[in-house]
Coordinates of C-alpha atoms in Angstrom, one line a residue:
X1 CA 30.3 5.8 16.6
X2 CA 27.8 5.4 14.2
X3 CA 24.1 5.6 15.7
X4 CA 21.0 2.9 14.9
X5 CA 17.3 3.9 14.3
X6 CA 14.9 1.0 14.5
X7 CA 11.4 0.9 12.9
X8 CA 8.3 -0.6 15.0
X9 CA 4.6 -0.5 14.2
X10 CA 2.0 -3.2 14.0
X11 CA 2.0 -5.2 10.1
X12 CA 0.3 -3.4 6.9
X13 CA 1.4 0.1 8.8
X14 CA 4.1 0.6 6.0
X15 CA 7.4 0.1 7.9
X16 CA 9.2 -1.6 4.9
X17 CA 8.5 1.4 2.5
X18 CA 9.4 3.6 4.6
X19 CA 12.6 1.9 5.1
X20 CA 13.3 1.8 1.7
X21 CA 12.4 5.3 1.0
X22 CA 14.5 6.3 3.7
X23 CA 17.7 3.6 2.6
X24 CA 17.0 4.7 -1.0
X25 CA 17.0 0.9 -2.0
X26 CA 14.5 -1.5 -2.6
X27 CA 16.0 -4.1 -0.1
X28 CA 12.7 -4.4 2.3
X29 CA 10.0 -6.4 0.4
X30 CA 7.1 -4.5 0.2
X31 CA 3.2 -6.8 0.2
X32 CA 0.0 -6.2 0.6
X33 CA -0.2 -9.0 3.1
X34 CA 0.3 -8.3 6.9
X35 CA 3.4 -10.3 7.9
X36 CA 5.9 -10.0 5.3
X37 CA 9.0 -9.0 7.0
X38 CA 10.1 -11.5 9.1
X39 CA 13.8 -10.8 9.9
X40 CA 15.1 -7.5 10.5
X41 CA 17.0 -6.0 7.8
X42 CA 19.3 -3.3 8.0
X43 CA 20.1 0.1 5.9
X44 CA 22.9 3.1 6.0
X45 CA 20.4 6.4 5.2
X46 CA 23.3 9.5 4.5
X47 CA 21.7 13.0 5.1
X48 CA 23.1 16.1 5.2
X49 CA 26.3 14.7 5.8
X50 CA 25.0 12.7 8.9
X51 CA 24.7 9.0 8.4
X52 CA 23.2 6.1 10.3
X53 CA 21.9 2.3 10.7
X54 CA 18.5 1.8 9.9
X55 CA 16.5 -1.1 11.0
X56 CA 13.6 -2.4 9.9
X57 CA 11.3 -4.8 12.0
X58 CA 9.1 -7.3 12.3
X59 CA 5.1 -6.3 12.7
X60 CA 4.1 -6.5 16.5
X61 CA 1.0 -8.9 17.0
X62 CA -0.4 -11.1 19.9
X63 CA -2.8 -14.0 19.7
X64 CA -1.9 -14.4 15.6
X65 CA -2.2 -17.8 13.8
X66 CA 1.5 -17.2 12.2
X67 CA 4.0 -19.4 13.7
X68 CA 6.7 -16.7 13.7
X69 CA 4.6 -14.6 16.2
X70 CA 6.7 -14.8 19.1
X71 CA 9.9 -14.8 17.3
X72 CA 8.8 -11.6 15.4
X73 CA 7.9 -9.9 18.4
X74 CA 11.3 -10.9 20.3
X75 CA 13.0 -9.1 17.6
X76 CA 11.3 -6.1 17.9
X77 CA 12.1 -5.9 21.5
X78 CA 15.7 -6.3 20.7
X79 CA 15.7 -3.5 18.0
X80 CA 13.7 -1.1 20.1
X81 CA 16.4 -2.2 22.6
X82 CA 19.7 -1.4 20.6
X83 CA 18.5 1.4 19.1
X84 CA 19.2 5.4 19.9
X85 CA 16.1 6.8 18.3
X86 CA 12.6 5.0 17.2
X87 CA 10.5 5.3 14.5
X88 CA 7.1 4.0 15.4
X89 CA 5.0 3.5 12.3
X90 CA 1.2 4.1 13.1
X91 CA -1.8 3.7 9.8
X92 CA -3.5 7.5 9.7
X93 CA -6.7 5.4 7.7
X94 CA -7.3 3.0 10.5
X95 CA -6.5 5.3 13.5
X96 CA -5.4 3.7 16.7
X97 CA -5.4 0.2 17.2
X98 CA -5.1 -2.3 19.6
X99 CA -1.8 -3.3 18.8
X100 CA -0.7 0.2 18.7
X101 CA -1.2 0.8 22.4
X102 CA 0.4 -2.4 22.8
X103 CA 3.4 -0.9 21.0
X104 CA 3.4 2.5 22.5
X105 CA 3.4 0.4 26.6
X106 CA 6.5 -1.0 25.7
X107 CA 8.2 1.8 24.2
X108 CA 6.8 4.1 27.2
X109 CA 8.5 1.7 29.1
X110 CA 11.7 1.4 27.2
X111 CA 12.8 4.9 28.0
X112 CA 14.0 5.9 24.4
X113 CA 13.5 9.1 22.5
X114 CA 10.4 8.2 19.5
X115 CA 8.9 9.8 16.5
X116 CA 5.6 9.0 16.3
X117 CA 4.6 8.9 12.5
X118 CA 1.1 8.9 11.2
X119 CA 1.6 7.1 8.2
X120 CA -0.4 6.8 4.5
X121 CA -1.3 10.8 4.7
X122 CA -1.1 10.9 0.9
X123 CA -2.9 14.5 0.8
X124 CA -2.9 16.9 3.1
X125 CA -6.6 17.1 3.9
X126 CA -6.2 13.4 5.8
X127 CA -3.7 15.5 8.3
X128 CA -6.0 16.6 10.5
X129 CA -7.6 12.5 11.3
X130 CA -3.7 11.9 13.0
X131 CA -5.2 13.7 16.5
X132 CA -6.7 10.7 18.1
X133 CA -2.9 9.5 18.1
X134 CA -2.1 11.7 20.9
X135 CA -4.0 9.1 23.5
X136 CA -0.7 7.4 22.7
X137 CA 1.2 10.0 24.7
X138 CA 4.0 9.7 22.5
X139 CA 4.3 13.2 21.1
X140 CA 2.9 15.0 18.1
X141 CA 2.4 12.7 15.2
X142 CA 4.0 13.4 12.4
X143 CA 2.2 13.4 9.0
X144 CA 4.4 11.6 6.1
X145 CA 3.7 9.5 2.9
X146 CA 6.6 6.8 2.7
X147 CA 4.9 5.7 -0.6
X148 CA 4.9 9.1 -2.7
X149 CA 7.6 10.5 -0.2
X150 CA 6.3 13.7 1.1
X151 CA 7.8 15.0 4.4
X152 CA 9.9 12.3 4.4
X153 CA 12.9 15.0 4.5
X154 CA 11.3 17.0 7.7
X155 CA 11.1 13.3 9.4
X156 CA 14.9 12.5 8.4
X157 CA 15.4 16.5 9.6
X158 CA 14.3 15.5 13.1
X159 CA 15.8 12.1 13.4
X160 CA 19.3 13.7 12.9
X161 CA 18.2 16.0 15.9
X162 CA 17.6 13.6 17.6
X163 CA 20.3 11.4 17.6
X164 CA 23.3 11.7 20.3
X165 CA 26.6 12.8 19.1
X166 CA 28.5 10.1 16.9
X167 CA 32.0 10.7 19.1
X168 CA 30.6 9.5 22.2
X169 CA 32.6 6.9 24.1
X170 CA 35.0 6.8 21.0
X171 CA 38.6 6.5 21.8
X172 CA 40.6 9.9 21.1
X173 CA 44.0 8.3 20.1
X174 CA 44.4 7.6 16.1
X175 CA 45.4 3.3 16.3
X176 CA 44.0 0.8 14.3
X177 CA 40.5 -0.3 15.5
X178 CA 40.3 -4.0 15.2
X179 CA 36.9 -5.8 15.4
X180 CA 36.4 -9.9 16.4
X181 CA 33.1 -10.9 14.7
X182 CA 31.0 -14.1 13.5
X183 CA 28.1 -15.8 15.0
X184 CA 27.5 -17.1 17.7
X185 CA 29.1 -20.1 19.2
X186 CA 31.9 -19.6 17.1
X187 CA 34.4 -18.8 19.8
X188 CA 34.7 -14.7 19.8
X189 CA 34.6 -14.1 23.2
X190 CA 37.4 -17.5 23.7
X191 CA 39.7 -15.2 21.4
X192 CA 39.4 -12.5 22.9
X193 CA 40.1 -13.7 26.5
X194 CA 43.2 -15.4 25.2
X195 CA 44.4 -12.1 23.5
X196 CA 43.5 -10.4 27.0
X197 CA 45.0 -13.1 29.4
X198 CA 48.5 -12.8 29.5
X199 CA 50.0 -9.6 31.3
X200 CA 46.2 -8.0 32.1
X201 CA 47.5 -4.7 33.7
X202 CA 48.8 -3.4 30.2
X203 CA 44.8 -3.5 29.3
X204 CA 42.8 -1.0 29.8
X205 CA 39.5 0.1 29.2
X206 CA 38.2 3.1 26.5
X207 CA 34.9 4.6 27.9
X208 CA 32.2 2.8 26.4
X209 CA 28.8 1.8 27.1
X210 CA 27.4 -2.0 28.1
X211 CA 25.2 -1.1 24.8
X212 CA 27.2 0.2 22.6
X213 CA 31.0 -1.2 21.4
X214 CA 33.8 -1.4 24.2
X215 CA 37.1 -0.1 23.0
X216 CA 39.7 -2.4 25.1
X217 CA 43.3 -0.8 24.4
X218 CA 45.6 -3.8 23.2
X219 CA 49.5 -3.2 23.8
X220 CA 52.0 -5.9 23.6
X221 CA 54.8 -7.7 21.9
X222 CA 55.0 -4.3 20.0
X223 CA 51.8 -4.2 18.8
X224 CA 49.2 -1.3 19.6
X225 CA 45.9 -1.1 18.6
X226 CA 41.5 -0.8 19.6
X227 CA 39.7 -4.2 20.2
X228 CA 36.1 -3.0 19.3
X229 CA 34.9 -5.5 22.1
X230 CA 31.3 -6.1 21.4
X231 CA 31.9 -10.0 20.9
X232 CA 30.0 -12.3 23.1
X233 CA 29.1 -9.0 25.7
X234 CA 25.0 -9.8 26.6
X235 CA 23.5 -7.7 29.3
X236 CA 23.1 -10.1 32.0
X237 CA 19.4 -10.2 31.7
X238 CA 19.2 -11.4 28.6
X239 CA 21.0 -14.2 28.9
X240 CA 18.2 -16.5 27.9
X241 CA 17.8 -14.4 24.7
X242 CA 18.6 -16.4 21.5
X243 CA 22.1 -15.4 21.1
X244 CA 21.6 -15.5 17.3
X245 CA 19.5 -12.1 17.5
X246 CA 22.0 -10.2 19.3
X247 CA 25.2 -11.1 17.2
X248 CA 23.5 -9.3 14.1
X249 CA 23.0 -6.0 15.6
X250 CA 26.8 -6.4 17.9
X251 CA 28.3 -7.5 14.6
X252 CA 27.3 -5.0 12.7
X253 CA 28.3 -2.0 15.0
X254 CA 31.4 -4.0 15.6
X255 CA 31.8 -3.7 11.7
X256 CA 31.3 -0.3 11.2
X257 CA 33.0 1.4 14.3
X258 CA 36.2 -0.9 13.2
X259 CA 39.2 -0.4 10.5
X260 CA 39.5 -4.7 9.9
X261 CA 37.5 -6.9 10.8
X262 CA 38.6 -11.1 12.2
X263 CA 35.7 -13.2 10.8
X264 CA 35.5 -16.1 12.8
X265 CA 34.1 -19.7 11.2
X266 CA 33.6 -22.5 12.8
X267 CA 35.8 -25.3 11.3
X268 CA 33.7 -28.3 12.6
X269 CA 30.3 -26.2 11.2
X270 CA 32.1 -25.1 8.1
X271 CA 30.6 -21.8 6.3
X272 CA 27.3 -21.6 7.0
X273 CA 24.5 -18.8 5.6
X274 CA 25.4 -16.1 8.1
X275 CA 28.9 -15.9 7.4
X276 CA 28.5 -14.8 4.1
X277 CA 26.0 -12.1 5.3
X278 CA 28.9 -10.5 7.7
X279 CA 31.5 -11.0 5.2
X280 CA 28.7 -9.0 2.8
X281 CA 28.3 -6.6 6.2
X282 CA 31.9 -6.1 6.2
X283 CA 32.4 -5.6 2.0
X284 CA 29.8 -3.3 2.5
X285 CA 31.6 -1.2 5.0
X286 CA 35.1 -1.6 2.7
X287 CA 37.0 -3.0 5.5
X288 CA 40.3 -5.0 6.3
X289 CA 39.2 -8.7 7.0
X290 CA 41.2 -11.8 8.1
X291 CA 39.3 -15.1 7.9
X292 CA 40.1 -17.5 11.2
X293 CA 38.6 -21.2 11.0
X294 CA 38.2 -21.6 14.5
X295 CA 38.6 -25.1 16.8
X296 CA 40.9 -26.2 14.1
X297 CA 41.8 -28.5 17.1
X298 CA 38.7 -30.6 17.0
X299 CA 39.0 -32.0 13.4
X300 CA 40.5 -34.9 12.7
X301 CA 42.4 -34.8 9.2
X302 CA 44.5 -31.3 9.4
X303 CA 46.2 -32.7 6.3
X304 CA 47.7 -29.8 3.4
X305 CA 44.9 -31.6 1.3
X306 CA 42.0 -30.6 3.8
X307 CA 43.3 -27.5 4.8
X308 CA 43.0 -26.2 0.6
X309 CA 39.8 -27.6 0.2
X310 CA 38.8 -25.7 3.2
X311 CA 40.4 -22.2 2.1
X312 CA 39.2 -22.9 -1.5
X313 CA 35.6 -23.4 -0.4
X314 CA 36.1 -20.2 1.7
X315 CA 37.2 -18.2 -1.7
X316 CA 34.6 -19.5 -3.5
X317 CA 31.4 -18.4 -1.4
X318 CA 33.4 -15.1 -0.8
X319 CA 34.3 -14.6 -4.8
X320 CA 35.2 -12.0 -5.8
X321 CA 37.2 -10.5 -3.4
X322 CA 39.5 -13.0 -2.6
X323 CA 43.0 -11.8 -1.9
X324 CA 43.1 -11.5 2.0
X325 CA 44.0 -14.2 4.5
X326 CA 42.9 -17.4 5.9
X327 CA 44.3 -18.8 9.3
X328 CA 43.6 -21.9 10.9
X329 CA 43.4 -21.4 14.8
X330 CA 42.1 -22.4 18.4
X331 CA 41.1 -19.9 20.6
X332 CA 41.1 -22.9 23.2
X333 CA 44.7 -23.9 22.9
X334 CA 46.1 -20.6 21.6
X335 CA 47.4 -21.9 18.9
X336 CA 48.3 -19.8 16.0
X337 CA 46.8 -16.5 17.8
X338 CA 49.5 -14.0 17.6
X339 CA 49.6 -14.5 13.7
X340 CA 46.4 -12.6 13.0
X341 CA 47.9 -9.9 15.3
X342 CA 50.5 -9.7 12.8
X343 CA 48.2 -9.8 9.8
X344 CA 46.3 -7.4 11.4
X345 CA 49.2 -5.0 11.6
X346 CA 50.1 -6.0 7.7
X347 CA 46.8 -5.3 6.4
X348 CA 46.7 -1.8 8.7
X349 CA 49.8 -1.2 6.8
X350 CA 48.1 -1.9 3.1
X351 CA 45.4 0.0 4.0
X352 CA 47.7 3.5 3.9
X353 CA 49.8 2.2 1.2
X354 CA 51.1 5.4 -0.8
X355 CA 52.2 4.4 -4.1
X356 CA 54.0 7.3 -6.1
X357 CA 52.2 8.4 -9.2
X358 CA 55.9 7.9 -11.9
X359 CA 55.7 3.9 -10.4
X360 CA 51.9 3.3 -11.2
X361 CA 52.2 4.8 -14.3
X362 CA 55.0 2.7 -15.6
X363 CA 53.9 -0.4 -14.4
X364 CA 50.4 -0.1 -14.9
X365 CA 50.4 1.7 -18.6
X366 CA 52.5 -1.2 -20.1
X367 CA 50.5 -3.5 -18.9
X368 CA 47.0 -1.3 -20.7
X369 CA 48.8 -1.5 -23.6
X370 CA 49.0 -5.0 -24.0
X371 CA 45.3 -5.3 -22.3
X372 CA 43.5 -2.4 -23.2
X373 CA 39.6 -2.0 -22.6
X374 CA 37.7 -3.4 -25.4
X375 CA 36.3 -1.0 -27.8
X376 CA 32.6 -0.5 -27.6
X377 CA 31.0 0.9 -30.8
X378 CA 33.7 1.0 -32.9
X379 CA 35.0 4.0 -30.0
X380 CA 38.5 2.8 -28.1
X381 CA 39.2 3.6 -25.1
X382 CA 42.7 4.9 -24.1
X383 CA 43.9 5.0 -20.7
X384 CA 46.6 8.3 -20.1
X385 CA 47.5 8.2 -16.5
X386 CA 46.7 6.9 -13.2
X387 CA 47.2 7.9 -9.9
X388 CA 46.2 7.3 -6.4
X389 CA 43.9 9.5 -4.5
X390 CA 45.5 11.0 -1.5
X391 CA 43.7 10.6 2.1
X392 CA 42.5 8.1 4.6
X393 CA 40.0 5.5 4.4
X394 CA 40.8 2.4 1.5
X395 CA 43.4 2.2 -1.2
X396 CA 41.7 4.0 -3.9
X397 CA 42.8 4.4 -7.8
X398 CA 41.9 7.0 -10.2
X399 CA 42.6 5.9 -14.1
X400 CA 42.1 9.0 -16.5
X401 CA 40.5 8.2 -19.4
X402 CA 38.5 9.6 -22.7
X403 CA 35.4 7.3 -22.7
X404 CA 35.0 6.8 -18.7
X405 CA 31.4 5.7 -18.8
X406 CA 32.2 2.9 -21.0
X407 CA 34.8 1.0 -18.8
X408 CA 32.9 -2.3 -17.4
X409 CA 33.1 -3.8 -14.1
X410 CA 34.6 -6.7 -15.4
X411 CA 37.8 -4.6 -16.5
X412 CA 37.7 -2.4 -13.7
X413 CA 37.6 -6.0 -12.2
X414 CA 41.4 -6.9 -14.0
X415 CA 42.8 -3.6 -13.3
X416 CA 42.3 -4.0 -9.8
X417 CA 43.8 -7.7 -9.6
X418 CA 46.4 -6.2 -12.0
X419 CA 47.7 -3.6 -8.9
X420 CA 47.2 -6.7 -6.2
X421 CA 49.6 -8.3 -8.7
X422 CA 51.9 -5.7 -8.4
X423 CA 51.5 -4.4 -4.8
X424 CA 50.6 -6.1 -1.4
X425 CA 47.0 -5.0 -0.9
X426 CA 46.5 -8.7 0.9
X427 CA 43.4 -8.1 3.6
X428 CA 41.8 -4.6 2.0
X429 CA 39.4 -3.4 -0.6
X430 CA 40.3 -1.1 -3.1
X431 CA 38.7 1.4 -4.9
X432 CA 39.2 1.7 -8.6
X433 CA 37.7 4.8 -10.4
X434 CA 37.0 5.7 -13.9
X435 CA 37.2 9.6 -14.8
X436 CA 37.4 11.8 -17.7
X437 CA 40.8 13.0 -19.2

């Protein structure tokens, strides 16, 4: 199970470019001006074969004039919250504010392993001014410049140390691992209890955590798989949380601790902003998806017209990747539930699709003949031979080539569409790679 940092600190400490030194990305916007990040945003960081979330927060204040304040600050609690291991971010040129024992009390309080970092120590003379951090009784601080980089590894080093094992509370038994996410309202936790209701005692319960995704073991009408249960779970005192903060995080380890994920819209809402950022969550991650347009049974014209407009208007916010299933459904009523079982099981089945190297080749080749890559330079570019890579994980495709680096995503684009032409892929990514002859 993949394990979540967050990062805490007061504004202007540089949280952000630390996040996107450690993410290797430039997705946190980085400002002079206290206040910049908002929303959390979330990062993988891979080292040394390790990998995990990264979150970045919010700066703590109190008695600010921004309006956001108290929204800012209840996301920070959540993060600090969710997360295994804490980076709190302290300014090594100011020293020890206000705010920062304000911090430090609630993350004495949470209980959670932290790494205090002193940051802005650009040279290594401005080390010795991160003592008076220790009245924080959080541990030695630990010197980095997220700006030019330096010990950035040695902090990365220790968070992986840190960390708890990724296997913990993960089911032993190889099934398919099937996660139910969208946001909130949208009826998760309705489809799951109608999956669950019939015949309870075949159910049983994978260890888990109440933090951490519940693996509920699904076998009936021939079907066997994980429900990575972290839909509509809330720790009951937190109920009077805004549910919209809590479905990020629970989505997104839902996501990645899953094979294919049931995106859930809501068909009186329609697609709304945060659909498309799971659906980008789950592209992301290259998994399975089904789309379900829940409450089907609350609109009024289910007409063959409406429902097309409604799967077309699906397609197009989710272009490119089109090619995977649309089901209209209640949770309430049950109607139509049992078919996403069985396009779950389909699209488990594309995903370890084996496709013999003599039939790819004399499909696909015939069909680079006619459509070959176009030349760039006056150079042309001749496919040879494809196969597909053996393993695990997504469908992926290796076309052997002479000019490799040349090939554009918008032909790697028609190769792919090209196989899902050929073969059911309906429901999974695949991966389509370029090398040298």
């Amino acid at each position: 199970m993949k394990n979540v940092v967050a990062i805490v600190g007061r504004p202007n400490v540089g949280k952000s470019t630390l996040f996107n030194r450690l993410t290797q990305t430039r997705q946190a916007i980085v400002d002079e001006e206290a206040g910049t990040t908002r929303d959390r945003q979330y990062g993988k960081v891979d080292w040394t074969g390790h990998e995990f979330s990264l979150i970045d927060t919010g700066g703590w204040v109190v008695n600010s004039e921004d309006i956001f304040e108290e929204e800012i600050n209840k996301q920070v609690k959540i993060a600090i919250e969710e997360a295994d291991v804490i980076i709190f971010v302290v300014d090594i040129l100011n020293g020890v504010t206000d705010l920062d024992d304000a911090v430090a009390r609630i993350l004495h309080k949470s209980k959670k392993p932290v790494i205090l970092v002193a940051n802005k120590a650009d040279n290594y003379e401005i080390h010795a001014q991160s003592a008076e951090f220790y009245s924080l009784a959080l541990g030695n601080p630990f010197c980095i410049s997220s700006i030019n980089g330096s010990y950035t590894g040695d902090l990365l080093d220790k968070i992986i140390e840190m960390l708890p094992s990724e296997s913990e509370g993960e089911p032993e038994e190889e099934l398919p691992r099937i996660a139910i996410v969208g946001r909130p309202n949208v009826g998760k936790s309705s489809l799951i209890n109608a999956f669950m209701g019939e015949e309870r005692h075949i159910v049983t319960n994978i260890a888990g955590t109440t933090r951490d995704s519940i693996y509920t073991k699904y076998n009936k009408f021939g079907l066997n798989f994980y429900l990575v249960d972290t839909a509509g779970i809330r720790k009951k005192g937190k109920v009077n949380e805004n549910p919209e903060y809590y479905s990020v995080i629970r989505s997104i380890r839902a996501i990645e601790n899953s094979d294919i994920c049931v995106l859930m819209v809501d068909a009186v809402r329609g697609i709304e902003s945060q659909d498309l950022n799971i659906f980008q969550t789950i592209q992301k991650n290259r998994k399975g998806l089904v789309v379900c347009v829940n409450k089907w049974d609350l609109v009024e014209d289910k007409s063959q017209a409406a429902i097309n407009t409604f799967i077309n208007a699906i397609y197009e916010r989710f272009a490119p990747f089109t090619d995977f299933p649309v089901l209209f459904i209640s949770a309430t009523t049950k109607q139509r539930i049992f078919k996403i079982l069985e396009k779950v099981k389909e699209i488990y089945d594309n995903r370890r699709k084996r496709i013999s190297t003599a039939k790819l080749n004399e499909i696909m080749l015939p069909i680079i003949e006619k459509t070959p890559p176009p030349s760039n330079k006056g150079k042309y570019i001749k496919i040879k031979y494809i196969t597909q890579l053996p393993g695990g994980g997504i469908p992926s495709f290796v076309f052997f080539c002479n000019l490799s680096q040349w090939v554009k995503e918008p032909y790697r684009r028609f190769l792919e569409n090209k196989l899902r032409e050929n073969w059911n892929f309906n429901g999974t990514p695949i991966h389509v790679f370029m090398r040298e002859k």
